[in-house]
XYZ file of C-alpha atoms in Angstrom:
234
model
C 98.930 68.048 97.500
C 98.441 70.562 100.299
C 95.246 72.602 100.363
C 95.332 76.050 98.787
C 95.906 78.854 101.266
C 93.952 81.312 99.089
C 91.057 80.318 96.845
C 88.732 82.643 94.918
C 85.758 81.650 92.796
C 83.671 84.047 90.682
C 84.606 86.998 92.899
C 83.159 90.413 92.116
C 83.730 93.643 94.023
C 81.872 96.802 92.942
C 83.000 100.201 94.198
C 81.148 103.036 92.503
C 81.967 102.884 88.808
C 84.822 100.419 89.383
C 84.283 96.674 89.257
C 86.837 93.949 90.018
C 86.181 90.484 88.606
C 88.333 87.429 89.411
C 86.711 84.259 88.013
C 89.195 81.864 89.615
C 92.461 82.197 91.535
C 94.395 79.901 93.829
C 97.591 80.305 95.828
C 99.219 77.185 97.233
C 101.667 76.699 100.115
C 105.221 77.749 99.331
C 104.254 80.022 96.435
C 105.289 83.630 95.927
C 102.708 85.273 93.676
C 103.175 88.636 91.999
C 100.102 90.843 91.664
C 100.823 93.375 88.928
C 99.043 95.940 86.781
C 98.771 99.714 86.323
C 97.407 102.088 88.959
C 93.686 101.554 89.409
C 93.816 97.977 88.114
C 92.324 96.542 91.327
C 95.414 95.175 93.084
C 94.780 96.779 96.473
C 91.075 95.988 96.193
C 91.932 92.308 95.737
C 94.346 92.265 98.672
C 91.746 93.896 100.930
C 89.222 91.228 99.928
C 91.664 88.442 100.745
C 92.494 90.076 104.080
C 88.794 90.329 104.936
C 88.835 94.116 105.199
C 86.177 94.391 102.474
C 83.364 92.056 101.466
C 82.921 90.820 97.911
C 79.799 91.863 96.046
C 79.579 88.306 94.798
C 81.504 85.050 94.702
C 83.449 83.113 97.303
C 86.809 83.663 99.007
C 88.601 81.214 101.278
C 91.840 81.975 103.135
C 93.381 79.039 105.028
C 90.047 77.358 104.344
C 88.016 80.073 106.060
C 85.803 82.956 104.957
C 87.916 86.080 105.648
C 84.871 88.230 106.448
C 82.701 85.901 108.506
C 85.714 84.398 110.293
C 87.863 87.501 110.242
C 89.638 86.995 113.571
C 90.636 83.415 112.775
C 91.860 84.371 109.318
C 93.850 87.377 110.496
C 95.540 85.197 113.117
C 97.173 83.419 110.150
C 97.208 86.141 107.490
C 99.269 89.349 107.654
C 98.558 92.355 105.430
C 101.219 95.047 105.111
C 100.701 98.294 103.205
C 102.784 101.421 102.766
C 100.959 103.839 105.092
C 99.850 101.261 107.648
C 99.615 102.944 111.072
C 102.020 101.875 113.828
C 102.362 102.681 117.511
C 104.351 105.830 118.266
C 106.417 104.138 120.971
C 110.125 103.345 120.473
C 110.532 100.361 118.186
C 111.804 98.014 120.884
C 108.888 98.868 123.180
C 106.405 98.596 120.298
C 107.637 95.132 119.332
C 107.479 93.985 122.942
C 103.838 95.109 123.163
C 102.913 93.473 119.866
C 104.542 90.180 120.840
C 101.821 89.668 123.458
C 99.138 89.527 120.773
C 100.723 86.753 118.705
C 101.412 83.296 120.152
C 103.668 82.578 117.157
C 105.806 85.705 117.673
C 109.457 84.824 116.946
C 111.811 86.980 119.034
C 114.916 85.490 117.418
C 113.561 86.386 113.966
C 112.842 89.919 115.173
C 116.463 90.354 116.244
C 117.630 89.101 112.853
C 115.292 91.465 111.001
C 116.215 94.480 113.120
C 119.822 93.956 112.039
C 118.982 93.128 108.421
C 116.715 96.182 108.081
C 119.106 98.441 110.017
C 116.481 99.522 112.548
C 117.386 100.754 116.021
C 115.114 99.581 118.881
C 115.542 103.027 120.426
C 114.196 104.905 117.400
C 110.579 106.071 117.219
C 108.445 105.895 114.057
C 108.496 109.683 113.803
C 112.272 109.608 113.420
C 112.235 107.136 110.535
C 112.574 107.884 106.844
C 109.907 106.556 104.519
C 112.076 103.578 103.622
C 112.787 102.810 107.272
C 109.061 103.009 108.021
C 108.435 100.490 105.247
C 111.050 98.142 106.698
C 109.453 98.442 110.152
C 106.014 97.521 108.799
C 107.497 94.562 106.972
C 109.297 93.417 110.125
C 106.017 93.496 112.078
C 104.274 91.471 109.369
C 107.032 88.851 109.324
C 107.683 88.644 113.071
C 104.823 86.276 113.907
C 105.375 83.969 110.931
C 101.906 84.137 109.330
C 100.878 81.392 106.902
C 99.752 83.991 104.355
C 101.644 87.239 103.824
C 100.012 89.995 101.742
C 102.314 92.859 100.730
C 100.955 95.987 99.035
C 103.819 97.980 97.472
C 106.335 96.824 100.120
C 109.277 98.410 98.265
C 107.888 101.948 98.498
C 110.663 104.296 99.557
C 113.318 101.563 99.698
C 116.750 101.969 98.173
C 118.534 99.063 96.482
C 119.889 97.574 99.714
C 116.461 97.843 101.328
C 114.833 96.085 98.384
C 117.443 93.321 98.539
C 116.693 92.799 102.237
C 112.985 92.715 101.425
C 113.434 90.120 98.686
C 115.632 87.966 100.895
C 112.989 87.984 103.623
C 110.147 87.143 101.242
C 112.078 84.208 99.787
C 112.773 82.893 103.284
C 109.089 83.046 104.229
C 107.986 81.045 101.214
C 110.984 78.738 101.442
C 109.524 76.964 104.452
C 107.067 75.337 102.043
C 103.942 75.825 104.151
C 103.543 79.596 103.789
C 102.590 81.792 100.856
C 103.304 85.381 99.833
C 101.286 87.645 97.550
C 103.200 90.773 96.611
C 101.740 93.745 94.722
C 104.501 95.932 93.355
C 105.472 98.288 90.547
C 109.062 97.037 90.891
C 108.577 94.631 88.009
C 112.173 93.415 87.890
C 111.908 92.360 91.551
C 108.574 90.645 90.931
C 109.974 88.757 87.964
C 112.983 87.679 90.005
C 111.219 86.158 93.012
C 107.642 85.301 92.024
C 106.675 81.772 91.000
C 103.370 82.912 89.549
C 101.723 86.108 88.327
C 98.229 87.533 88.414
C 97.991 90.460 85.988
C 95.090 92.897 86.385
C 93.919 95.807 84.259
C 90.753 97.841 84.800
C 89.446 95.255 87.243
C 89.869 92.325 84.867
C 92.306 89.402 84.918
C 94.592 89.819 81.903
C 96.978 86.931 82.564
C 97.486 84.304 85.260
C 100.037 81.534 85.519
C 103.696 80.611 86.111
C 106.071 83.537 85.654
C 108.478 81.649 83.426
C 105.596 80.630 81.155
C 104.006 84.057 80.871
C 107.283 85.946 80.478
C 109.284 84.546 77.586
C 113.066 84.410 77.839
C 113.479 87.038 75.122
C 111.521 89.723 76.972
C 111.141 91.209 80.435
C 107.991 91.390 82.539
C 107.767 95.091 81.729
C 107.832 94.342 78.013
C 105.244 91.581 78.498
C 102.970 94.007 80.359
C 103.112 96.387 77.424
C 102.256 93.567 75.035
C 99.274 92.585 77.205
C 98.022 96.182 77.324
C 98.482 96.263 81.102
C 101.407 98.680 81.441
């Protein structure tokens, strides 16, 4: 079995009065994992820890076998983190993508062309001309373009209409479908999460409420939303 791409053990992160605790969590190659819970549950905090943007107060984190804080550059060369208000260059999209391609040896120009068409983005447009949904699609394109081994998505459907969400889901499935890459997606679009995620990690007030295969945690007679209510994590 291939090594886990994300592995957490006894992780604690304290921020003022808030405390996140994740005793154990693993994400293997080819998995799409849904990170769900109410606002303030600790989802973004967890993603920032995995991305190496914050340090844990205690415990151990390994991403592609490396410590994401001590070996931040090496981890981020294989791990992309996309969030809703992530800053982007103000240059036209085509020029921006050309500049970014120089930073990533694994940049896939053919994939970029496919995603520009799928996400209905014009290379001539500037970020200031984009709607919120278009801005979200641009950030997702940048995260996908260099084919990272680990893809972390924090509310990637923000501002997207139905067609935009369908394009997002299609892209996420393709990333994980290669079998050697993993996706962790934090989203309030529970129907989308239930549809594409192999596993779930459910947080509430900084605690792990549920963790495991989606089809095991969510019974056939109820939806993920209904399960969240039953778990007290809605």
